Amino acid sequence: MQQLLACALGTIAVPFQRAHEIATLDPAEYRKLPTPLDASRLEEAEPYFTLVRRRIGNLSHSVAGVQCLFLSGVFYMYTFRPLDAYQSFHQASVLYQVYAKFKQGAASTPSDLKTEQRVFWSCFKSEW
């Protein structure tokens, strides 16, 4: 499922352009820049995301499951669906809390702990 989310997000994403780089472009070059949400890219990304939505109910209580819900929220925000995004971010936070409750007392490697912390703070900041 993470691969499908990566495909969906990669399809709609555009390269970051710094303001000073854009300011130096002539008008003809400026018109060639990709728009943040092009209809053709959205049409291409939607089948990937549809497959993700069909599988979202099968997520386990794991960091990967939390990441999938979080990335779904990112997709929704990028496609200007804030209520769906909030719901995904909230579900990611709740799933993380469930994961943390079940994991209590279990030892984690330092890299797993860093991943868990990053996921927690990403969910926390996005939800609020």
PDB file of C-alpha atoms in Angstrom:
ATOM      1  CA  MET A   1       0.000   0.000   0.000  1.00  0.00           C
ATOM      2  CA  GLN A   2       2.895   2.368   0.686  1.00  0.00           C
ATOM      3  CA  GLN A   3       4.046   1.915  -2.915  1.00  0.00           C
ATOM      4  CA  LEU A   4       0.593   2.867  -4.236  1.00  0.00           C
ATOM      5  CA  LEU A   5       0.576   5.981  -2.049  1.00  0.00           C
ATOM      6  CA  ALA A   6       4.051   6.883  -3.278  1.00  0.00           C
ATOM      7  CA  CYS A   7       2.853   6.520  -6.878  1.00  0.00           C
ATOM      8  CA  ALA A   8      -0.225   8.662  -6.246  1.00  0.00           C
ATOM      9  CA  LEU A   9       1.746  11.398  -4.494  1.00  0.00           C
ATOM     10  CA  GLY A  10       4.590  11.235  -7.008  1.00  0.00           C
ATOM     11  CA  THR A  11       2.164  11.660  -9.869  1.00  0.00           C
ATOM     12  CA  ILE A  12       0.589  14.853  -8.540  1.00  0.00           C
ATOM     13  CA  ALA A  13       3.746  16.386  -7.055  1.00  0.00           C
ATOM     14  CA  VAL A  14       5.650  19.151  -8.809  1.00  0.00           C
ATOM     15  CA  PRO A  15       9.243  20.263  -8.248  1.00  0.00           C
ATOM     16  CA  PHE A  16       9.667  22.951  -5.624  1.00  0.00           C
ATOM     17  CA  GLN A  17      10.448  26.355  -7.117  1.00  0.00           C
ATOM     18  CA  ARG A  18      11.980  28.981  -4.884  1.00  0.00           C
ATOM     19  CA  ALA A  19      10.484  32.452  -5.112  1.00  0.00           C
ATOM     20  CA  HIS A  20      13.740  34.044  -6.258  1.00  0.00           C
ATOM     21  CA  GLU A  21      14.073  31.448  -9.044  1.00  0.00           C
ATOM     22  CA  ILE A  22      10.545  32.188 -10.274  1.00  0.00           C
ATOM     23  CA  ALA A  23      11.111  35.949 -10.107  1.00  0.00           C
ATOM     24  CA  THR A  24      14.041  35.696 -12.533  1.00  0.00           C
ATOM     25  CA  LEU A  25      12.068  33.835 -15.214  1.00  0.00           C
ATOM     26  CA  ASP A  26      10.774  35.634 -18.261  1.00  0.00           C
ATOM     27  CA  PRO A  27       6.986  35.381 -18.849  1.00  0.00           C
ATOM     28  CA  ALA A  28       7.302  32.695 -21.534  1.00  0.00           C
ATOM     29  CA  GLU A  29       9.277  30.433 -19.187  1.00  0.00           C
ATOM     30  CA  TYR A  30       6.938  31.192 -16.291  1.00  0.00           C
ATOM     31  CA  ARG A  31       3.952  29.858 -18.253  1.00  0.00           C
ATOM     32  CA  LYS A  32       5.780  26.552 -18.769  1.00  0.00           C
ATOM     33  CA  LEU A  33       6.015  25.862 -15.024  1.00  0.00           C
ATOM     34  CA  PRO A  34       3.699  23.069 -13.857  1.00  0.00           C
ATOM     35  CA  THR A  35       0.706  24.210 -11.850  1.00  0.00           C
ATOM     36  CA  PRO A  36       0.325  22.799  -8.338  1.00  0.00           C
ATOM     37  CA  LEU A  37      -2.650  20.643  -9.324  1.00  0.00           C
ATOM     38  CA  ASP A  38      -2.938  19.843 -12.985  1.00  0.00           C
ATOM     39  CA  ALA A  39      -6.118  17.982 -13.992  1.00  0.00           C
ATOM     40  CA  SER A  40      -4.217  15.466 -16.127  1.00  0.00           C
ATOM     41  CA  ARG A  41      -1.885  14.561 -13.244  1.00  0.00           C
ATOM     42  CA  LEU A  42      -4.828  14.264 -10.872  1.00  0.00           C
ATOM     43  CA  GLU A  43      -6.605  11.996 -13.348  1.00  0.00           C
ATOM     44  CA  GLU A  44      -3.472   9.840 -13.521  1.00  0.00           C
ATOM     45  CA  ALA A  45      -3.052   9.698  -9.714  1.00  0.00           C
ATOM     46  CA  GLU A  46      -6.665   8.954  -8.836  1.00  0.00           C
ATOM     47  CA  PRO A  47      -6.596   5.199  -9.796  1.00  0.00           C
ATOM     48  CA  TYR A  48      -3.600   4.649  -7.491  1.00  0.00           C
ATOM     49  CA  PHE A  49      -5.365   6.385  -4.652  1.00  0.00           C
ATOM     50  CA  THR A  50      -8.603   4.483  -5.299  1.00  0.00           C
ATOM     51  CA  LEU A  51      -6.683   1.236  -4.791  1.00  0.00           C
ATOM     52  CA  VAL A  52      -5.284   2.631  -1.544  1.00  0.00           C
ATOM     53  CA  ARG A  53      -8.751   3.558  -0.261  1.00  0.00           C
ATOM     54  CA  ARG A  54      -9.982   0.019  -0.944  1.00  0.00           C
ATOM     55  CA  ARG A  55      -7.201  -1.400   1.209  1.00  0.00           C
ATOM     56  CA  ILE A  56      -7.142   1.197   3.986  1.00  0.00           C
ATOM     57  CA  GLY A  57      -9.416  -0.889   6.228  1.00  0.00           C
ATOM     58  CA  ASN A  58      -6.886  -3.720   6.286  1.00  0.00           C
ATOM     59  CA  LEU A  59      -4.192  -1.697   8.042  1.00  0.00           C
ATOM     60  CA  SER A  60      -2.525  -3.273  11.031  1.00  0.00           C
ATOM     61  CA  HIS A  61      -1.565  -1.583  14.293  1.00  0.00           C
ATOM     62  CA  SER A  62       1.902  -0.698  13.071  1.00  0.00           C
ATOM     63  CA  VAL A  63       4.060   2.248  12.144  1.00  0.00           C
ATOM     64  CA  ALA A  64       3.546   1.377   8.464  1.00  0.00           C
ATOM     65  CA  GLY A  65      -0.220   1.563   8.951  1.00  0.00           C
ATOM     66  CA  VAL A  66       0.088   4.964  10.605  1.00  0.00           C
ATOM     67  CA  GLN A  67       2.320   6.153   7.761  1.00  0.00           C
ATOM     68  CA  CYS A  68      -0.262   5.041   5.186  1.00  0.00           C
ATOM     69  CA  LEU A  69      -3.035   6.990   6.895  1.00  0.00           C
ATOM     70  CA  PHE A  70      -0.770  10.015   7.237  1.00  0.00           C
ATOM     71  CA  LEU A  71       0.216   9.919   3.554  1.00  0.00           C
ATOM     72  CA  SER A  72      -3.456   9.592   2.632  1.00  0.00           C
ATOM     73  CA  GLY A  73      -4.020  12.832   4.508  1.00  0.00           C
ATOM     74  CA  VAL A  74      -1.180  14.444   2.567  1.00  0.00           C
ATOM     75  CA  PHE A  75      -2.812  13.332  -0.695  1.00  0.00           C
ATOM     76  CA  TYR A  76      -6.136  14.786   0.388  1.00  0.00           C
ATOM     77  CA  MET A  77      -4.510  18.096   1.371  1.00  0.00           C
ATOM     78  CA  TYR A  78      -2.650  18.302  -1.918  1.00  0.00           C
ATOM     79  CA  THR A  79      -5.915  17.731  -3.802  1.00  0.00           C
ATOM     80  CA  PHE A  80      -7.752  20.365  -1.726  1.00  0.00           C
ATOM     81  CA  ARG A  81      -9.967  18.044   0.320  1.00  0.00           C
ATOM     82  CA  PRO A  82      -9.301  19.343   3.850  1.00  0.00           C
ATOM     83  CA  LEU A  83     -12.079  17.473   5.675  1.00  0.00           C
ATOM     84  CA  ASP A  84     -10.943  14.129   4.264  1.00  0.00           C
ATOM     85  CA  ALA A  85      -7.366  15.098   5.127  1.00  0.00           C
ATOM     86  CA  TYR A  86      -8.288  15.922   8.712  1.00  0.00           C
ATOM     87  CA  GLN A  87     -10.071  12.592   9.030  1.00  0.00           C
ATOM     88  CA  SER A  88      -7.003  10.726   7.741  1.00  0.00           C
ATOM     89  CA  PHE A  89      -4.670  12.631  10.061  1.00  0.00           C
ATOM     90  CA  HIS A  90      -6.995  11.945  12.992  1.00  0.00           C
ATOM     91  CA  GLN A  91      -7.201   8.233  12.136  1.00  0.00           C
ATOM     92  CA  ALA A  92      -3.400   8.128  11.884  1.00  0.00           C
ATOM     93  CA  SER A  93      -3.119   9.671  15.360  1.00  0.00           C
ATOM     94  CA  VAL A  94      -5.621   7.229  16.842  1.00  0.00           C
ATOM     95  CA  LEU A  95      -3.919   4.259  15.195  1.00  0.00           C
ATOM     96  CA  TYR A  96      -0.591   5.456  16.566  1.00  0.00           C
ATOM     97  CA  GLN A  97      -2.061   5.648  20.071  1.00  0.00           C
ATOM     98  CA  VAL A  98      -3.374   2.092  19.737  1.00  0.00           C
ATOM     99  CA  TYR A  99       0.005   0.945  18.429  1.00  0.00           C
ATOM    100  CA  ALA A 100       1.810   2.648  21.320  1.00  0.00           C
ATOM    101  CA  LYS A 101      -0.529   1.057  23.897  1.00  0.00           C
ATOM    102  CA  PHE A 102       0.042  -2.455  22.547  1.00  0.00           C
ATOM    103  CA  LYS A 103       3.770  -1.876  22.221  1.00  0.00           C
ATOM    104  CA  GLN A 104       4.333  -0.735  25.816  1.00  0.00           C
ATOM    105  CA  GLY A 105       7.259  -2.544  27.356  1.00  0.00           C
ATOM    106  CA  ALA A 106       8.543  -3.922  24.066  1.00  0.00           C
ATOM    107  CA  ALA A 107      12.108  -2.977  23.233  1.00  0.00           C
ATOM    108  CA  SER A 108      12.783  -0.875  20.159  1.00  0.00           C
ATOM    109  CA  THR A 109      15.965  -0.337  18.215  1.00  0.00           C
ATOM    110  CA  PRO A 110      17.199   3.255  18.034  1.00  0.00           C
ATOM    111  CA  SER A 111      16.203   3.531  14.355  1.00  0.00           C
ATOM    112  CA  ASP A 112      12.698   2.182  15.097  1.00  0.00           C
ATOM    113  CA  LEU A 113      12.361   4.663  17.929  1.00  0.00           C
ATOM    114  CA  LYS A 114      13.346   7.564  15.632  1.00  0.00           C
ATOM    115  CA  THR A 115      10.807   6.430  13.027  1.00  0.00           C
ATOM    116  CA  GLU A 116       8.090   6.210  15.669  1.00  0.00           C
ATOM    117  CA  GLN A 117       8.937   9.692  16.939  1.00  0.00           C
ATOM    118  CA  ARG A 118       8.832  11.161  13.430  1.00  0.00           C
ATOM    119  CA  VAL A 119       5.483   9.546  12.707  1.00  0.00           C
ATOM    120  CA  PHE A 120       4.064  10.733  16.033  1.00  0.00           C
ATOM    121  CA  TRP A 121       5.124  14.351  15.544  1.00  0.00           C
ATOM    122  CA  SER A 122       4.006  14.403  11.905  1.00  0.00           C
ATOM    123  CA  CYS A 123       0.543  13.205  12.913  1.00  0.00           C
ATOM    124  CA  PHE A 124       0.387  15.554  15.878  1.00  0.00           C
ATOM    125  CA  LYS A 125       1.349  18.647  13.865  1.00  0.00           C
ATOM    126  CA  SER A 126      -0.927  17.773  10.947  1.00  0.00           C
ATOM    127  CA  GLU A 127      -3.972  17.079  13.043  1.00  0.00           C
ATOM    128  CA  TRP A 128      -3.738  20.271  15.052  1.00  0.00           C
TER     129      TRP A 128
END
